[in-house]
mmCIF file of C-alpha atoms and ligand atoms in Angstrom:
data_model
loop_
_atom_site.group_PDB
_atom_site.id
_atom_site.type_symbol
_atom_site.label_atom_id
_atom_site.label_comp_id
_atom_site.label_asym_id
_atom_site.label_seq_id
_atom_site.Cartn_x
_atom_site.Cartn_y
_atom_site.Cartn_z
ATOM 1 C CA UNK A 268 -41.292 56.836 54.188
ATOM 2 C CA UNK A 269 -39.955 58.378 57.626
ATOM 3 C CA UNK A 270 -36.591 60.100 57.764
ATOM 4 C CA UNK A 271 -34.258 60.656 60.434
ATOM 5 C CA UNK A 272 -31.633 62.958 60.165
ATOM 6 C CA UNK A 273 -28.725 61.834 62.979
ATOM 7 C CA UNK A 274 -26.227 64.470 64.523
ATOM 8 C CA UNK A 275 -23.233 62.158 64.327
ATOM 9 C CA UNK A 276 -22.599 58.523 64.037
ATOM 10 C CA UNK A 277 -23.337 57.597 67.787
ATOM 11 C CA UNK A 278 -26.336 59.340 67.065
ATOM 12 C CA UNK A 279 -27.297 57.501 63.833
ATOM 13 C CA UNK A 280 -26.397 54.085 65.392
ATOM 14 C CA UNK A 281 -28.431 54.669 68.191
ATOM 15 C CA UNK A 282 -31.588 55.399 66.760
ATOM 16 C CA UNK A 283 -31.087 52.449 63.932
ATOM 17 C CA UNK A 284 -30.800 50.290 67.096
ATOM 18 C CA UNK A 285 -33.685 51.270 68.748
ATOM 19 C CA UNK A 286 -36.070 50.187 65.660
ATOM 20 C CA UNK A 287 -34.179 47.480 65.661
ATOM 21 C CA UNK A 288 -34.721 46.533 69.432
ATOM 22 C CA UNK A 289 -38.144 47.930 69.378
ATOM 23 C CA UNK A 290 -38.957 44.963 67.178
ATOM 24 C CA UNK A 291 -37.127 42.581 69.455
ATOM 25 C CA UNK A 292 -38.991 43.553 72.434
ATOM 26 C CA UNK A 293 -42.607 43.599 70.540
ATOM 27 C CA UNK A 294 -41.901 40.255 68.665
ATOM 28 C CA UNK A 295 -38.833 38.190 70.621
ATOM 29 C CA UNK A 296 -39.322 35.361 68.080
ATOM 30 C CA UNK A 297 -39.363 38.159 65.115
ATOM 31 C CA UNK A 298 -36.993 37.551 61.725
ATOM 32 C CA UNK A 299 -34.110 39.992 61.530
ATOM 33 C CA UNK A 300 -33.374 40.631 58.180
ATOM 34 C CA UNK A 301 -29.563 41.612 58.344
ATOM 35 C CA UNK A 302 -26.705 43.886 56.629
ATOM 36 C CA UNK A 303 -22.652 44.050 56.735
ATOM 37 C CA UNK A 304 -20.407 46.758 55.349
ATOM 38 C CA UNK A 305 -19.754 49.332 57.391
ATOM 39 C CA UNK A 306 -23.032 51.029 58.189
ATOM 40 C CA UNK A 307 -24.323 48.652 60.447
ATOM 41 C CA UNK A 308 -21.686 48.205 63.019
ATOM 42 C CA UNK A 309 -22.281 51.329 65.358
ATOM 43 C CA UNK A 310 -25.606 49.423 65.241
ATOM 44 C CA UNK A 311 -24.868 46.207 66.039
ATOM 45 C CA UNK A 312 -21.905 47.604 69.301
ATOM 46 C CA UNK A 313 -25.643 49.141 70.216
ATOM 47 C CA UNK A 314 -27.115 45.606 70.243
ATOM 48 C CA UNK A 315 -24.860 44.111 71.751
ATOM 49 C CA UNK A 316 -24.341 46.758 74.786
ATOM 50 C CA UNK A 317 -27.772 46.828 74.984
ATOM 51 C CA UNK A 318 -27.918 42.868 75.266
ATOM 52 C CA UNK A 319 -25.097 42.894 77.713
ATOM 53 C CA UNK A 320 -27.132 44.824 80.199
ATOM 54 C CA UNK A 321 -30.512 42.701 79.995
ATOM 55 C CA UNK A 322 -32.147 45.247 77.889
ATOM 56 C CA UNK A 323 -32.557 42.681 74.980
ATOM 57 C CA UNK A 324 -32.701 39.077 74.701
ATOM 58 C CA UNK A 325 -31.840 37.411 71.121
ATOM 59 C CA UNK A 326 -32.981 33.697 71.833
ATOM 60 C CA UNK A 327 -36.003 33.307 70.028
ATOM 61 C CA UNK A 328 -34.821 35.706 67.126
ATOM 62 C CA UNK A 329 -33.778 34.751 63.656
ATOM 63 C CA UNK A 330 -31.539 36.442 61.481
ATOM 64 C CA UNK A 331 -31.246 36.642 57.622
ATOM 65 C CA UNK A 332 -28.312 37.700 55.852
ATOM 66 C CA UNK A 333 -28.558 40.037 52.694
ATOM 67 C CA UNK A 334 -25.953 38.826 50.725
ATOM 68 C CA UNK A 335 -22.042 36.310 50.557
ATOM 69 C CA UNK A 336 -19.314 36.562 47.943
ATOM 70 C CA UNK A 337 -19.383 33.768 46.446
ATOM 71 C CA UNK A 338 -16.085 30.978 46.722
ATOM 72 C CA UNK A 339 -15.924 32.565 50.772
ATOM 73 C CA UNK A 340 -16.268 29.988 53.522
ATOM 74 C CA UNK A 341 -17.812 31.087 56.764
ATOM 75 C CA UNK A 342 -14.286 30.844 58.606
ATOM 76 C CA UNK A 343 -12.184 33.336 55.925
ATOM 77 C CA UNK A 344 -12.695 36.873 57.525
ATOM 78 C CA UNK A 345 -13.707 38.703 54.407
ATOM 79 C CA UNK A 346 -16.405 36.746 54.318
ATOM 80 C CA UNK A 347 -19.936 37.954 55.312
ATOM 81 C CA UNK A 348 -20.698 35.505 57.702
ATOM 82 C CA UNK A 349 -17.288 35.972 59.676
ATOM 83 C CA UNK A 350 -18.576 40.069 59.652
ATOM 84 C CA UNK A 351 -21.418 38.464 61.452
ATOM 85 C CA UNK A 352 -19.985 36.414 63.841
ATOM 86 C CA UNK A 353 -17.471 39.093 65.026
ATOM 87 C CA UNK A 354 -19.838 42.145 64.714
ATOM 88 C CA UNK A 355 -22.956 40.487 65.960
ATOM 89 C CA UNK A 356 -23.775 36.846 66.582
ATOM 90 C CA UNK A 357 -20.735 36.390 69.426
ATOM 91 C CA UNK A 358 -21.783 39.098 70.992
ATOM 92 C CA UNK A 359 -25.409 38.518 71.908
ATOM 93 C CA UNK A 360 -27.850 35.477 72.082
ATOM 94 C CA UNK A 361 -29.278 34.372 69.106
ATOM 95 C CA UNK A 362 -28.655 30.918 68.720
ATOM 96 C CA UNK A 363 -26.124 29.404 66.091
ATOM 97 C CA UNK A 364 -28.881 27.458 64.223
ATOM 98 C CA UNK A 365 -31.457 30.404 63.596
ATOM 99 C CA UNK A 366 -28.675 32.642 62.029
ATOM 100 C CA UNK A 367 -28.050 32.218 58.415
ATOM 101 C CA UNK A 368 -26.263 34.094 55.235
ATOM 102 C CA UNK A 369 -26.152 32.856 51.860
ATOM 103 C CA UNK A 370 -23.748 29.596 51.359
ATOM 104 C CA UNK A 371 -20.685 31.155 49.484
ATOM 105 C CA UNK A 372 -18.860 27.921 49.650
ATOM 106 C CA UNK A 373 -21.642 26.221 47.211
ATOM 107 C CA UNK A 374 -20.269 26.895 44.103
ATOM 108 C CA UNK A 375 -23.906 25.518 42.948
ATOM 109 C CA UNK A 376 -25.322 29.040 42.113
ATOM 110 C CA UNK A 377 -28.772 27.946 41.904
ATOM 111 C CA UNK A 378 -28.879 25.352 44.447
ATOM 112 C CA UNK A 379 -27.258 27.776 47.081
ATOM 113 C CA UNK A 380 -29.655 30.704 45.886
ATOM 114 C CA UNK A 381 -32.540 28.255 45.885
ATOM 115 C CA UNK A 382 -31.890 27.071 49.323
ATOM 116 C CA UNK A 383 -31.632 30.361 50.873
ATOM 117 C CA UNK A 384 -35.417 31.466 49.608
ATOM 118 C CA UNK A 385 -36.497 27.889 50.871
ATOM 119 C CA UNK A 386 -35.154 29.370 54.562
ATOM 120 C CA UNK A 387 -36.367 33.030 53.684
ATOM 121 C CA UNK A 388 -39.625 31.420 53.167
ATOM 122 C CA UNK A 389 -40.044 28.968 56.107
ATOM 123 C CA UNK A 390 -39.518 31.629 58.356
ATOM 124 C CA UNK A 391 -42.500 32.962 57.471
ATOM 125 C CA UNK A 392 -40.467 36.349 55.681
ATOM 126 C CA UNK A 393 -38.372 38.788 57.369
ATOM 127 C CA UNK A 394 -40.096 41.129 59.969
ATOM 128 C CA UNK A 395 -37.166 43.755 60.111
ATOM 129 C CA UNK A 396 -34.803 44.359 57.279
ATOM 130 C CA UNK A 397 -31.672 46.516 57.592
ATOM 131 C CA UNK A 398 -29.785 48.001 55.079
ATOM 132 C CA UNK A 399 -27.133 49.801 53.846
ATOM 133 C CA UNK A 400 -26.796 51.482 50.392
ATOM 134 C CA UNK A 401 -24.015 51.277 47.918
ATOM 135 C CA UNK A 402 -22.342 54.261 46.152
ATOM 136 C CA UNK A 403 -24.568 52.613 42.677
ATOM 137 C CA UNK A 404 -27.480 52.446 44.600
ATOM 138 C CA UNK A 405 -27.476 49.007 44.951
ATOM 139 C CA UNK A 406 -28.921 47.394 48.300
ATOM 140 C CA UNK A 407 -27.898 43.598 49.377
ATOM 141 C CA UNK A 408 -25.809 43.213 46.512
ATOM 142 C CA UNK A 409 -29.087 43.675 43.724
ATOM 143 C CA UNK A 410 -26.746 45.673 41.591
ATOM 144 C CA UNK A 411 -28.056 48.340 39.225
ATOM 145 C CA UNK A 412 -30.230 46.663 36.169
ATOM 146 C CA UNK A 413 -32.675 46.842 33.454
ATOM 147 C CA UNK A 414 -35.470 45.158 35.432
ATOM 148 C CA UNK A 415 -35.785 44.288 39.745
ATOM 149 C CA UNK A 416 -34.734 40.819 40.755
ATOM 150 C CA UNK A 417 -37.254 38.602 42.816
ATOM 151 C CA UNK A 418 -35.025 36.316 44.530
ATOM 152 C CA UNK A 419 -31.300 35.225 46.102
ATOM 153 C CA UNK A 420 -29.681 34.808 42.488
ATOM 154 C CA UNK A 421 -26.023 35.173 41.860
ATOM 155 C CA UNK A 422 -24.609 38.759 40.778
ATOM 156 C CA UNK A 423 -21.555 39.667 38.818
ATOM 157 C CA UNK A 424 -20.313 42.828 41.035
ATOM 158 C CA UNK A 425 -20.123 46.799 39.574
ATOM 159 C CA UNK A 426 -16.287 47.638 39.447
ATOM 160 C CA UNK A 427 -17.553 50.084 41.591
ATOM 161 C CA UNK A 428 -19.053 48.034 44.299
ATOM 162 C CA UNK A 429 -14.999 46.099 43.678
ATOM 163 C CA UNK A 430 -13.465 49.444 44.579
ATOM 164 C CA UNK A 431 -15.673 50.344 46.708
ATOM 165 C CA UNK A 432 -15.193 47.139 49.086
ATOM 166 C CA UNK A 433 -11.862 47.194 48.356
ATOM 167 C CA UNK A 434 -10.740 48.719 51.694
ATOM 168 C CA UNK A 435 -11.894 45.642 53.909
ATOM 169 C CA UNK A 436 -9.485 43.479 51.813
ATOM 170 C CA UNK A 437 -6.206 43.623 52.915
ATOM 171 C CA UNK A 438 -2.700 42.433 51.596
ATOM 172 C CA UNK A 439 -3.304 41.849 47.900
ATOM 173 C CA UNK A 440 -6.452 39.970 48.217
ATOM 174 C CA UNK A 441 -9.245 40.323 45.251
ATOM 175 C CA UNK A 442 -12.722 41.199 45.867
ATOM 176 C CA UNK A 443 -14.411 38.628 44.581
ATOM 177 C CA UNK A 444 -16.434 39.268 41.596
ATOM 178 C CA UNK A 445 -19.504 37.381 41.843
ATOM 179 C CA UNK A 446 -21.799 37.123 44.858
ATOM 180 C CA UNK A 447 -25.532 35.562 46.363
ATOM 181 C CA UNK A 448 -27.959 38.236 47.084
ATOM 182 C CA UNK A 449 -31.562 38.065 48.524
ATOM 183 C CA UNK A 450 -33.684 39.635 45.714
ATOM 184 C CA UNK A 451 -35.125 42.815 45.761
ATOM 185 C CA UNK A 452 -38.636 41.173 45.382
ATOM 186 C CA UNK A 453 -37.621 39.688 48.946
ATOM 187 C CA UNK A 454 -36.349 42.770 50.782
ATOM 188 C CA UNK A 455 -39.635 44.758 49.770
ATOM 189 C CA UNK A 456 -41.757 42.044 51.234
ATOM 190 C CA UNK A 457 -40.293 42.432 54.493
ATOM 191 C CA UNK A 458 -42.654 44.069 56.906
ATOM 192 C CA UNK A 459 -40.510 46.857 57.878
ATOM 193 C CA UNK A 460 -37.370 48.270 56.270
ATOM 194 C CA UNK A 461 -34.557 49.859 57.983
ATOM 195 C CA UNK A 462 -31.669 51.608 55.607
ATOM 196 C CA UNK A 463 -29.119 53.408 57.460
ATOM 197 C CA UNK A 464 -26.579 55.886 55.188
ATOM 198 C CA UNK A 465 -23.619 58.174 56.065
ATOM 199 C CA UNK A 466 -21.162 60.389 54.539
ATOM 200 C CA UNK A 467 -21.068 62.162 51.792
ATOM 201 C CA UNK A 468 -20.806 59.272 49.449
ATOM 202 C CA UNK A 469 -24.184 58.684 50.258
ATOM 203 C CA UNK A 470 -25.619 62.023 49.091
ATOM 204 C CA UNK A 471 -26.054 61.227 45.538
ATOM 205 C CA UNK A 472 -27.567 57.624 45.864
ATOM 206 C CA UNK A 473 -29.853 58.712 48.604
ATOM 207 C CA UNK A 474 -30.949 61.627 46.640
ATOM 208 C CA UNK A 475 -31.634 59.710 43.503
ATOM 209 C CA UNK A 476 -33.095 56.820 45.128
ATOM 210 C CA UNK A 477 -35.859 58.482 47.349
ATOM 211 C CA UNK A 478 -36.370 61.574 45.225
ATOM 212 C CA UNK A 479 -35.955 60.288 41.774
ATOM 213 C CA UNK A 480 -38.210 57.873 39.555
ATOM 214 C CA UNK A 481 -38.542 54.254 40.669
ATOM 215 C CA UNK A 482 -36.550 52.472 38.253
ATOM 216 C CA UNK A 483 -34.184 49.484 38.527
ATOM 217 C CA UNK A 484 -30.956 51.212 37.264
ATOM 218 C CA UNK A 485 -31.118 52.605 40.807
ATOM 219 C CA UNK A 486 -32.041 49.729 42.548
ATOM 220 C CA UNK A 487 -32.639 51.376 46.629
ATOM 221 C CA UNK A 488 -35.407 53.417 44.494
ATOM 222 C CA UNK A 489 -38.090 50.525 44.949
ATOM 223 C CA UNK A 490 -38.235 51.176 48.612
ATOM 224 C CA UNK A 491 -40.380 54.360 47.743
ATOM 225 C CA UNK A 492 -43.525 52.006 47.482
ATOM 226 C CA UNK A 493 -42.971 50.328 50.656
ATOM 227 C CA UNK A 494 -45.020 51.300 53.477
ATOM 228 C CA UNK A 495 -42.862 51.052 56.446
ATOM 229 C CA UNK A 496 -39.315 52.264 55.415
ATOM 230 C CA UNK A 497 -37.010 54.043 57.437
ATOM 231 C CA UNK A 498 -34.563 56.300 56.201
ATOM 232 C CA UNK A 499 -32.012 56.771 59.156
ATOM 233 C CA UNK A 500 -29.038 59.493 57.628
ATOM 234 C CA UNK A 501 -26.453 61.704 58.950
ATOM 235 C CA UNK A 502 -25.780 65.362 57.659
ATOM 236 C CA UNK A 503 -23.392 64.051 55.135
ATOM 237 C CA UNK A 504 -25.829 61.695 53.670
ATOM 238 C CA UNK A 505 -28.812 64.178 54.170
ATOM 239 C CA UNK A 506 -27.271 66.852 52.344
ATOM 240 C CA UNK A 507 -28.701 66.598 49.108
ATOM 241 C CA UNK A 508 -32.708 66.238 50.403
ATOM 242 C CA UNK A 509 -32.152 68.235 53.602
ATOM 243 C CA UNK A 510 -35.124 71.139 52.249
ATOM 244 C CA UNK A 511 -37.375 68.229 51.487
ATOM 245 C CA UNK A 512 -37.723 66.247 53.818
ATOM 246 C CA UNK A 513 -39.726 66.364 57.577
ATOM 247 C CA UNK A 514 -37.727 64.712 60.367
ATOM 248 C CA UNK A 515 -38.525 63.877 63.907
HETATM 249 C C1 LIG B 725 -24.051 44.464 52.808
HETATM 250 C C2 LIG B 725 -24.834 44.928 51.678
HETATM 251 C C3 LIG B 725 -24.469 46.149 50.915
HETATM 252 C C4 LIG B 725 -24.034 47.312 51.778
HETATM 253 C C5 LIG B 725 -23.667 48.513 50.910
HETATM 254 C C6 LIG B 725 -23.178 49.681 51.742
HETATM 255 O O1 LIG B 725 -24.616 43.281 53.350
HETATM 256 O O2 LIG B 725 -25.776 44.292 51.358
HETATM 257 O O3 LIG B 725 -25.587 46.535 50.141
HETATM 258 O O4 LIG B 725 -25.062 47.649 52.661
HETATM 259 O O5 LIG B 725 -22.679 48.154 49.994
HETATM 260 O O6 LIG B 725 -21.966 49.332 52.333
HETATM 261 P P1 LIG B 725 -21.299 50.239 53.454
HETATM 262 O O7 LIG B 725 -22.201 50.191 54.626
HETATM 263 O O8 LIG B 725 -19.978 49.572 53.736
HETATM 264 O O9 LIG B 725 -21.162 51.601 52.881
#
């Protein structure tokens, strides 16, 4: 497990990006697995300047989604896949038909969850996988359990994960309370893992998850037996492992 400690956001963004574009440029048909929330966007304005110059070119790539709420359709902007659109996929590229997130509008639990490792697994697995990390721990939306899901199933979300993502929804609207998640067993076969975490919300669930035992109540803490995982933190986030760990 690497760690890199950023100076400020612009910083952290930046070098998120640039294992990010590093894999583009190695691998221009690669499989981006991808994140929403708020840790990725500095990340993805990186992207997209960087696409808007020539540096990068998106039209052989394919992106995965982590996770969808589930009752959202792609065109209500709480939903995941209008994050996407705005954040990332209008904004470079990648063609329409090799982006995909869960299908929150399937109210068909399984069927939706079953289709999505179908695409998961025809494109030959995710090369790349970004990701946040919740206040709980959780990453996609694999919420804090007794044992570490395999693949996209539905989730009942924490009330803290509610709260939490309470901010992006605006005049009265719920959170909803159940959504599709790629499984855990998913993200950690991904070939190389990407989790990006600032502020000091982070310190705790960083902290447990990277020095603590490997255990599914904290659900990040599986990516300590993966062998390419990339911790990229600011100061805030850093804080509690800061005398532990070896930067570059
Ligand atoms: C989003 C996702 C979540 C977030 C996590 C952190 O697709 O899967 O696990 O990465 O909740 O969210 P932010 O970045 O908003 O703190």
């Amino acid at each position: 497990m690497r760690f890199i400690v950023a100076k400020n956001d612009e910083e952290l963004s930046q070098r998120a990006a640039d294992l990010i574009a590093a894999q583009v440029i190695l691998k221009p048909d690669c499989v981006l697995g991808l994140a929403t929330g708020s840790s990725p966007i500095g990340t993805y304005d990186c992207l997209a300047k960087w696409y808007q110059e020539g540096r990068l070119d998106f039209s052989h790539v394919t992106s995965i989604n982590l996770d969808e709420y589930q009752g959202l359709t792609p065109d209500n902007p709480q939903s995941y896949h209008y994050f996407m659109n705005e954040h990332f996929y209008s904004r470079v590229n990648i063609r329409p038909e090799n982006t995909h997130v869960p299908d929150g509008a399937d109210p068909d639990a399984e069927r939706a969850c079953k289709a999505y490792d179908k695409i998961i697994q025809e494109a030959g697995g995710i090369d790349l996988q970004l990701l946040g990390i919740g206040p709980d721990g959780h990453i996609g939306f694999n919420e804090p359990a007794d044992a570490f899901s395999v693949g996209t199933h539905c989730v009942a979300l924490d009330p803290s994960t509610i709260q939490a993502n309470q901010r992006f929804f605006t005049d009265g609207q719920e959170v909803p309370r159940h959504a599709y998640t790629m499984g855990i067993g998913s993200i950690l076969r991904a070939r190389k893992i990407v989790l990006i975490a600032s502020g000091a919300a982070k310190k705790a669930p960083v902290e447990a998850s990277f020095f603590g035992p490997v255990v599914p109540s904290m659900p990040a803490s599986i990516l300590q037996l993966h062998p390419d995982c990339t911790v990229v933190l600011d100061e805030a986030a850093a804080a509690g492992i800061r005398d532990r760990i070896e930067t570059d």
